[in-house]
Amino acid sequence: MASEEPRFDGRGGKWIGASVRRREDPRLVTGRGRFVDDIHLHGMLHAGFVRATVAHGKITELDLSAAREVDGVVAAYSAEDLQLGDMVALLDRPPEEFTPTTMPILARGKVRFVGEPIALVIAKDPYAVEDGIEAAQVGYEVLDAVVSEETALAEDAPLVHEDAPSNVLLDVTSFDTPGVDEAFADGCVIELVTRSGRQNALPLETRGAVASWDDRDEQLLVQTCSQVPHQVRTVLARSLRIPERSVRVVVPDMGGGFGQKCVVGREEIAVAAAAKLLRRPVKWIEDRSEALASGFLAREQRYRTRAAFTEDGQLTALESDIVCDMGAYSCYPFTVGIEPLMAAAEMPSVYRVPAYRVRARAITSNKAPTAPYRGVSRPQYVMVMERIMDLAARRLGLDPVEIRRRNVITEFPYTGINKVTYDPGSYLESLELGEKILRDEGWYDLRGKNPHIGIGYSCFSERTGYGSEAFAKRKMTVVPGFDVSEIRMDLTGSVVVTSGTINHGQSHETTFAQIVAERLGVDLAKVKLRQGDTERISYGWGTFASRSVTIGGSAVATAATRLGEQLCVIAAHLLDTRVENVGLDGDGGVIQLDDPDRRLSFEEIADVAYLRSHLLPKEAEPTLTATAAFDVPGDGTFSNATHAVVVEADPGTGQVKILRYACVEDCGVVINPKVVDGQARGGIAQGIAGALFEEVTYAENGEPSAASFIDYLVPTAAEIPDITVDHLETPCAFTESGAKGAGEGGTIGAPAAVLNAVNDLLWRTGVQLEQTPIHPEAVLAALTAADREKAGTGA
Amino acid sequence: MTDKQLIVLTVNGEEHELLVEPRWTLLDVLRHNVGLTGTHVGCEHGVCGACTILVDGEPVRACLMYAVQAEGCAIRTVEDLGTPEEPNDLQQAFSEHHGLQCGFCTPGFLMLAEGFLAQEPSPTREEIRETVSSNLCRCTGYQTIVDAIEATAAKRTGRKEDAVR
């Protein structure tokens, strides 16, 4: 193609790098968005689930006859009535490493967590659904519940899945390199056990779906809030035993997902099956108490870690035993391996680790199952690595920033002990800028004067361009990675571009349009993104793992380039010149390079492509469309950041308040700074939530503590501080857009930075806290004991 | 339980004759019977504030009020603030300051802010933050929501001062 064509270099430009106003806003700020619950179809029925009230039990009775008699109830179905195929998520690993388990769509014979769906009630309105659910009779023979790591791993433990040999569903020793024992024999050894509480990703819009059967298309239409519509289609087709063409999945506006919606929910399948049986539209909207107790959860992990350092602060070995409590079932398609495998492979983070040994296990328990949640394990292992750095710094008399400086990777590309190759980043630069911000603003001076103020850092990288090669290493049998895009120009020179990724707050309609506008040289107003419809897009992996702009955006950029080439071929023919002698003019047209006065607008070219195709050159096909697929090769791309935090503890209550939060991040080329800032701040808010507030705990019988927002503490504007975001830009070499992902970093960095800051102020007390959320009681106890001791010594 | 009664609701200046069950919440009736879906369902127990509307000028959780209780009240929902072609100043400020991402909680924040600014036209940033803390947002980290409301307050009072002069 024409070498003179304005080449997108990934840096700057008219549209790339501009904080253009979001194109999704006009409908969303005026209440004209369309979320799943806003969909109303003629003749629509409503659905709800009879859910388990015990954590572990045999179903001895399931009588839906009274439910069926309730005024307004149309049908009630058990697993037996629906006869659906189970969901099975697999890893291609030997039986000693991975035990596959099945997740039935409705519980059969046994329930494994409080909130597990047992039966489906369909009624004329949602109130009658509730009446029907209340009338359903369920009896149980209660079994001992597995709610702790100790119970799960005990010799005589009750089995959550009786066909599995134990409650350990995944057990891998991913690395055991030479040199570990030697390093521990003569180094300074840091040991710690860290724990993080079970959290709910908690999108403000709960899960939900509207399913309808269309006799004309012989097709099931499922409108659902899912981050992965194509995978929902696959599971629907398999579970209902119908061809994929008989299922269309459409995702309307989505009120957040954060990973909770990137797995297939059993409820979506059951509702679709009911709609097909009844030949009537059926809507299911999860209520908040269902979402809190039985929505997919995440994060409950324990790390038993040892690290060896030389006297001058060089990390020489790392050893960790990781246990992740994955709850009752393997989520589809990621399995119970999602958290432990991520942790084991990427724990060394931004540091040079010469010797590494890691064992990672997934245990099953009688708790709500887990799914990926923004950051996936990285908030936890970054917490470990950053705690190690702080503890080693204290032990060796080094400054926490200095010990990091001595250990961060500075030469790129760098292949770590974990066999992962990191692309260039700004690990050291972000750390130094983070520290400079706090020093320049006088926070160190303030800390010197006030014993209740602490400073903490976290320095980390995150793989954001997870291509299929990187996922294949994990040995999933369903391997995500590529994405596709089709672009189509119409007679008015406007383009519609599709993507297999899904927007649920990340501003795709704006940033993807910016990419196309830049690449094709059209006004932003001429570009429309369509996504989230399995009929429009041949296949897509949806939005998770910060992959949208890196992979989806690269597919979009490539498709736009191809369309540009096509426009040039036709224009050259019409201008009667060689294709090498034309190029996009950046303003909606193609010019002849040796005579810029000779120009054809896209409208003029489109007129020929559609309405006078007899004028087209031989090598061009009628219409203006192009498609592209994109995958990130190798180990992918790594965004990085440093978070620098100042906290103050209230000596009277133990409450921790964040006084200053600075984020220095590098996600490569920034397409829209305002959007990236928003991703960082929102992510940090969720990270702070994990550090200080949110946790689903379970009673001994497996009853969850969080059934409402009274028990589950979501931080509000009063708890989340203003956050500054500084950008460093190390362009990505592997992606078409030069961008790396930006969705998860905030959530990854916050828990470690906050925990370090709290421990900084607690250091004088002799107590260090190694778990999240950090409870005020624990902070208060440490402060009070220290103050008492001080008073005692003073007296 | 399912006995229905006829009520008249005044929503955004328009009267709606509705046959409702006494147990139906104002939120459900606005969404499903009046057909105004801009008011969103977030928690149905009065904590998240996604369903915030104005009832006689006061921000109210539509999930905590029954429709039958709202007869005779002036109800305002997000659809009354502006249209996609002509959003009002507060809606524009939310967009300008990136005060929304997924947009699900946004109508609730807008109605909360609209009611608040009517009562307190010149709030401090801290007062805005405190008021905003009655609603939940999971995307933005709140800062840009506070920014948007602060900017709107400044513009509105600036305008008023101009008018006085």
Short mmCIF file of N, CA and C in Angstrom, two decimals, chain A residues 40-124:
data_model
loop_
_atom_site.label_atom_id
_atom_site.label_comp_id
_atom_site.label_asym_id
_atom_site.label_seq_id
_atom_site.Cartn_x
_atom_site.Cartn_y
_atom_site.Cartn_z
N HIS A 40 -38.49 -3.84 27.85
CA HIS A 40 -39.82 -4.35 28.11
C HIS A 40 -40.36 -4.93 26.80
N LEU A 41 -40.65 -6.20 26.80
CA LEU A 41 -41.16 -6.83 25.58
C LEU A 41 -42.63 -7.19 25.77
N HIS A 42 -43.35 -7.18 24.67
CA HIS A 42 -44.77 -7.49 24.71
C HIS A 42 -44.99 -8.92 25.26
N GLY A 43 -45.87 -9.03 26.22
CA GLY A 43 -46.17 -10.36 26.77
C GLY A 43 -45.11 -10.90 27.72
N MET A 44 -44.26 -10.01 28.16
CA MET A 44 -43.11 -10.45 28.96
C MET A 44 -43.51 -10.95 30.36
N LEU A 45 -42.86 -12.05 30.77
CA LEU A 45 -43.04 -12.59 32.11
C LEU A 45 -41.79 -12.30 32.94
N HIS A 46 -41.90 -12.50 34.23
CA HIS A 46 -40.77 -12.22 35.12
C HIS A 46 -40.33 -13.49 35.84
N ALA A 47 -39.06 -13.56 36.13
CA ALA A 47 -38.52 -14.77 36.75
C ALA A 47 -37.75 -14.46 38.01
N GLY A 48 -37.74 -15.41 38.91
CA GLY A 48 -36.92 -15.31 40.10
C GLY A 48 -36.53 -16.71 40.55
N PHE A 49 -35.55 -16.80 41.45
CA PHE A 49 -35.03 -18.11 41.82
C PHE A 49 -35.31 -18.47 43.27
N VAL A 50 -35.72 -19.71 43.46
CA VAL A 50 -35.74 -20.29 44.80
C VAL A 50 -34.29 -20.63 45.10
N ARG A 51 -33.77 -20.10 46.18
CA ARG A 51 -32.34 -20.28 46.44
C ARG A 51 -32.10 -21.01 47.76
N ALA A 52 -30.98 -21.67 47.81
CA ALA A 52 -30.64 -22.46 49.00
C ALA A 52 -30.51 -21.58 50.23
N THR A 53 -31.06 -22.06 51.33
CA THR A 53 -30.92 -21.33 52.59
C THR A 53 -29.91 -22.00 53.51
N VAL A 54 -29.38 -23.13 53.08
CA VAL A 54 -28.29 -23.76 53.85
C VAL A 54 -27.07 -23.85 52.95
N ALA A 55 -25.89 -23.87 53.56
CA ALA A 55 -24.66 -23.83 52.78
C ALA A 55 -24.32 -25.18 52.16
N HIS A 56 -24.67 -26.24 52.86
CA HIS A 56 -24.30 -27.56 52.38
C HIS A 56 -25.40 -28.52 52.81
N GLY A 57 -26.07 -29.12 51.87
CA GLY A 57 -27.14 -30.03 52.27
C GLY A 57 -27.70 -30.82 51.11
N LYS A 58 -28.24 -32.00 51.47
CA LYS A 58 -28.94 -32.79 50.47
C LYS A 58 -30.37 -32.28 50.38
N ILE A 59 -30.86 -32.12 49.17
CA ILE A 59 -32.25 -31.68 49.00
C ILE A 59 -33.14 -32.91 49.22
N THR A 60 -33.91 -32.89 50.31
CA THR A 60 -34.77 -34.05 50.61
C THR A 60 -36.18 -33.84 50.08
N GLU A 61 -36.52 -32.56 49.86
CA GLU A 61 -37.86 -32.26 49.35
C GLU A 61 -37.79 -31.02 48.48
N LEU A 62 -38.44 -31.09 47.33
CA LEU A 62 -38.58 -29.90 46.50
C LEU A 62 -39.97 -29.93 45.91
N ASP A 63 -40.86 -29.18 46.51
CA ASP A 63 -42.27 -29.20 46.10
C ASP A 63 -42.67 -27.81 45.61
N LEU A 64 -42.92 -27.72 44.31
CA LEU A 64 -43.25 -26.43 43.72
C LEU A 64 -44.75 -26.27 43.48
N SER A 65 -45.54 -27.25 43.96
CA SER A 65 -46.97 -27.20 43.63
C SER A 65 -47.65 -25.97 44.23
N ALA A 66 -47.32 -25.63 45.47
CA ALA A 66 -47.93 -24.45 46.09
C ALA A 66 -47.51 -23.18 45.35
N ALA A 67 -46.26 -23.17 44.91
CA ALA A 67 -45.76 -22.00 44.17
C ALA A 67 -46.55 -21.82 42.88
N ARG A 68 -46.83 -22.94 42.23
CA ARG A 68 -47.56 -22.88 40.96
C ARG A 68 -48.99 -22.39 41.15
N GLU A 69 -49.52 -22.55 42.36
CA GLU A 69 -50.91 -22.12 42.64
C GLU A 69 -51.01 -20.63 42.95
N VAL A 70 -49.89 -19.99 43.21
CA VAL A 70 -49.92 -18.58 43.61
C VAL A 70 -50.49 -17.71 42.50
N ASP A 71 -51.33 -16.76 42.88
CA ASP A 71 -51.93 -15.83 41.94
C ASP A 71 -50.86 -15.13 41.11
N GLY A 72 -50.94 -15.25 39.82
CA GLY A 72 -49.97 -14.57 38.94
C GLY A 72 -48.82 -15.45 38.50
N VAL A 73 -48.59 -16.57 39.19
CA VAL A 73 -47.48 -17.45 38.80
C VAL A 73 -47.89 -18.27 37.58
N VAL A 74 -47.01 -18.31 36.59
CA VAL A 74 -47.30 -19.00 35.33
C VAL A 74 -46.64 -20.38 35.30
N ALA A 75 -45.45 -20.46 35.85
CA ALA A 75 -44.73 -21.74 35.84
C ALA A 75 -43.69 -21.76 36.94
N ALA A 76 -43.30 -22.95 37.34
CA ALA A 76 -42.18 -23.12 38.28
C ALA A 76 -41.41 -24.36 37.84
N TYR A 77 -40.12 -24.23 37.71
CA TYR A 77 -39.30 -25.31 37.17
C TYR A 77 -38.19 -25.71 38.13
N SER A 78 -37.98 -27.01 38.23
CA SER A 78 -36.80 -27.53 38.94
C SER A 78 -35.80 -27.98 37.88
N ALA A 79 -34.64 -28.44 38.33
CA ALA A 79 -33.63 -28.94 37.40
C ALA A 79 -34.21 -30.06 36.55
N GLU A 80 -35.03 -30.89 37.18
CA GLU A 80 -35.63 -32.02 36.48
C GLU A 80 -36.54 -31.55 35.34
N ASP A 81 -37.27 -30.46 35.59
CA ASP A 81 -38.18 -29.93 34.57
C ASP A 81 -37.41 -29.39 33.37
N LEU A 82 -36.28 -28.76 33.63
CA LEU A 82 -35.57 -28.08 32.53
C LEU A 82 -34.60 -28.99 31.79
N GLN A 83 -34.05 -29.99 32.48
CA GLN A 83 -33.15 -30.96 31.83
C GLN A 83 -32.03 -30.29 31.03
N LEU A 84 -31.34 -29.39 31.65
CA LEU A 84 -30.28 -28.66 30.94
C LEU A 84 -28.92 -29.32 31.14
N GLY A 85 -28.04 -29.13 30.16
CA GLY A 85 -26.67 -29.63 30.30
C GLY A 85 -25.91 -28.76 31.29
N ASP A 86 -25.00 -29.35 32.05
CA ASP A 86 -24.23 -28.63 33.06
C ASP A 86 -23.15 -27.75 32.42
N MET A 87 -22.66 -26.81 33.20
CA MET A 87 -21.49 -26.04 32.77
C MET A 87 -20.25 -26.74 33.32
N VAL A 88 -19.26 -26.94 32.45
CA VAL A 88 -18.01 -27.54 32.90
C VAL A 88 -16.85 -26.71 32.36
N ALA A 89 -16.10 -26.12 33.25
CA ALA A 89 -14.94 -25.32 32.85
C ALA A 89 -13.69 -26.15 33.11
N LEU A 90 -12.83 -26.27 32.10
CA LEU A 90 -11.71 -27.21 32.19
C LEU A 90 -10.35 -26.57 32.04
N LEU A 91 -9.38 -27.23 32.63
CA LEU A 91 -7.97 -26.93 32.38
C LEU A 91 -7.35 -28.18 31.81
N ASP A 92 -6.43 -28.00 30.88
CA ASP A 92 -5.77 -29.16 30.28
C ASP A 92 -4.56 -29.53 31.14
N ARG A 93 -4.84 -30.05 32.32
CA ARG A 93 -3.77 -30.39 33.27
C ARG A 93 -4.00 -31.79 33.82
N PRO A 94 -2.95 -32.44 34.26
CA PRO A 94 -3.10 -33.82 34.76
C PRO A 94 -3.95 -33.85 36.04
N PRO A 95 -4.56 -35.01 36.34
CA PRO A 95 -5.47 -35.11 37.48
C PRO A 95 -4.82 -34.73 38.82
N GLU A 96 -3.50 -34.92 38.95
CA GLU A 96 -2.90 -34.54 40.24
C GLU A 96 -2.83 -33.01 40.38
N GLU A 97 -3.01 -32.30 39.27
CA GLU A 97 -2.99 -30.83 39.36
C GLU A 97 -4.38 -30.21 39.36
N PHE A 98 -5.30 -30.82 38.62
CA PHE A 98 -6.61 -30.17 38.46
C PHE A 98 -7.74 -31.19 38.49
N THR A 99 -8.76 -30.90 39.29
CA THR A 99 -9.94 -31.76 39.33
C THR A 99 -11.12 -31.01 38.72
N PRO A 100 -11.64 -31.50 37.60
CA PRO A 100 -12.79 -30.83 37.02
C PRO A 100 -14.05 -31.09 37.84
N THR A 101 -14.92 -30.09 37.92
CA THR A 101 -16.20 -30.26 38.60
C THR A 101 -17.27 -29.65 37.70
N THR A 102 -18.49 -30.03 37.93
CA THR A 102 -19.56 -29.48 37.09
C THR A 102 -20.40 -28.50 37.90
N MET A 103 -20.94 -27.52 37.18
CA MET A 103 -21.89 -26.58 37.80
C MET A 103 -23.23 -26.79 37.11
N PRO A 104 -24.18 -27.41 37.83
CA PRO A 104 -25.49 -27.58 37.21
C PRO A 104 -26.16 -26.21 37.07
N ILE A 105 -27.09 -26.09 36.14
CA ILE A 105 -27.76 -24.79 35.97
C ILE A 105 -28.69 -24.54 37.17
N LEU A 106 -29.42 -25.56 37.59
CA LEU A 106 -30.14 -25.50 38.86
C LEU A 106 -29.63 -26.66 39.70
N ALA A 107 -29.57 -26.45 41.02
CA ALA A 107 -29.01 -27.49 41.89
C ALA A 107 -29.79 -28.80 41.74
N ARG A 108 -29.04 -29.89 41.72
CA ARG A 108 -29.67 -31.22 41.63
C ARG A 108 -29.23 -32.06 42.81
N GLY A 109 -30.17 -32.43 43.65
CA GLY A 109 -29.85 -33.36 44.73
C GLY A 109 -29.13 -32.74 45.92
N LYS A 110 -28.33 -31.72 45.67
CA LYS A 110 -27.50 -31.18 46.73
C LYS A 110 -27.28 -29.69 46.51
N VAL A 111 -27.19 -28.93 47.58
CA VAL A 111 -26.80 -27.52 47.46
C VAL A 111 -25.43 -27.32 48.09
N ARG A 112 -24.68 -26.37 47.54
CA ARG A 112 -23.30 -26.19 47.99
C ARG A 112 -22.98 -24.79 48.51
N PHE A 113 -23.94 -23.88 48.45
CA PHE A 113 -23.71 -22.58 49.11
C PHE A 113 -25.05 -21.89 49.32
N VAL A 114 -25.10 -21.01 50.30
CA VAL A 114 -26.33 -20.24 50.56
C VAL A 114 -26.54 -19.31 49.37
N GLY A 115 -27.71 -19.46 48.76
CA GLY A 115 -28.01 -18.62 47.59
C GLY A 115 -27.95 -19.40 46.28
N GLU A 116 -27.54 -20.65 46.34
CA GLU A 116 -27.48 -21.44 45.11
C GLU A 116 -28.89 -21.61 44.54
N PRO A 117 -29.06 -21.37 43.21
CA PRO A 117 -30.41 -21.50 42.63
C PRO A 117 -30.87 -22.96 42.57
N ILE A 118 -32.10 -23.18 43.04
CA ILE A 118 -32.66 -24.52 43.08
C ILE A 118 -33.82 -24.66 42.11
N ALA A 119 -34.63 -23.62 42.03
CA ALA A 119 -35.80 -23.68 41.14
C ALA A 119 -36.08 -22.28 40.61
N LEU A 120 -36.84 -22.27 39.53
CA LEU A 120 -37.14 -21.03 38.83
C LEU A 120 -38.65 -20.80 38.88
N VAL A 121 -39.06 -19.60 39.30
CA VAL A 121 -40.48 -19.26 39.34
C VAL A 121 -40.75 -18.17 38.30
N ILE A 122 -41.76 -18.39 37.46
CA ILE A 122 -42.10 -17.42 36.41
C ILE A 122 -43.49 -16.89 36.69
N ALA A 123 -43.64 -15.56 36.67
CA ALA A 123 -44.95 -14.99 36.97
C ALA A 123 -45.19 -13.74 36.15
N LYS A 124 -46.43 -13.23 36.29
CA LYS A 124 -46.80 -12.08 35.46
C LYS A 124 -46.14 -10.78 35.90
#
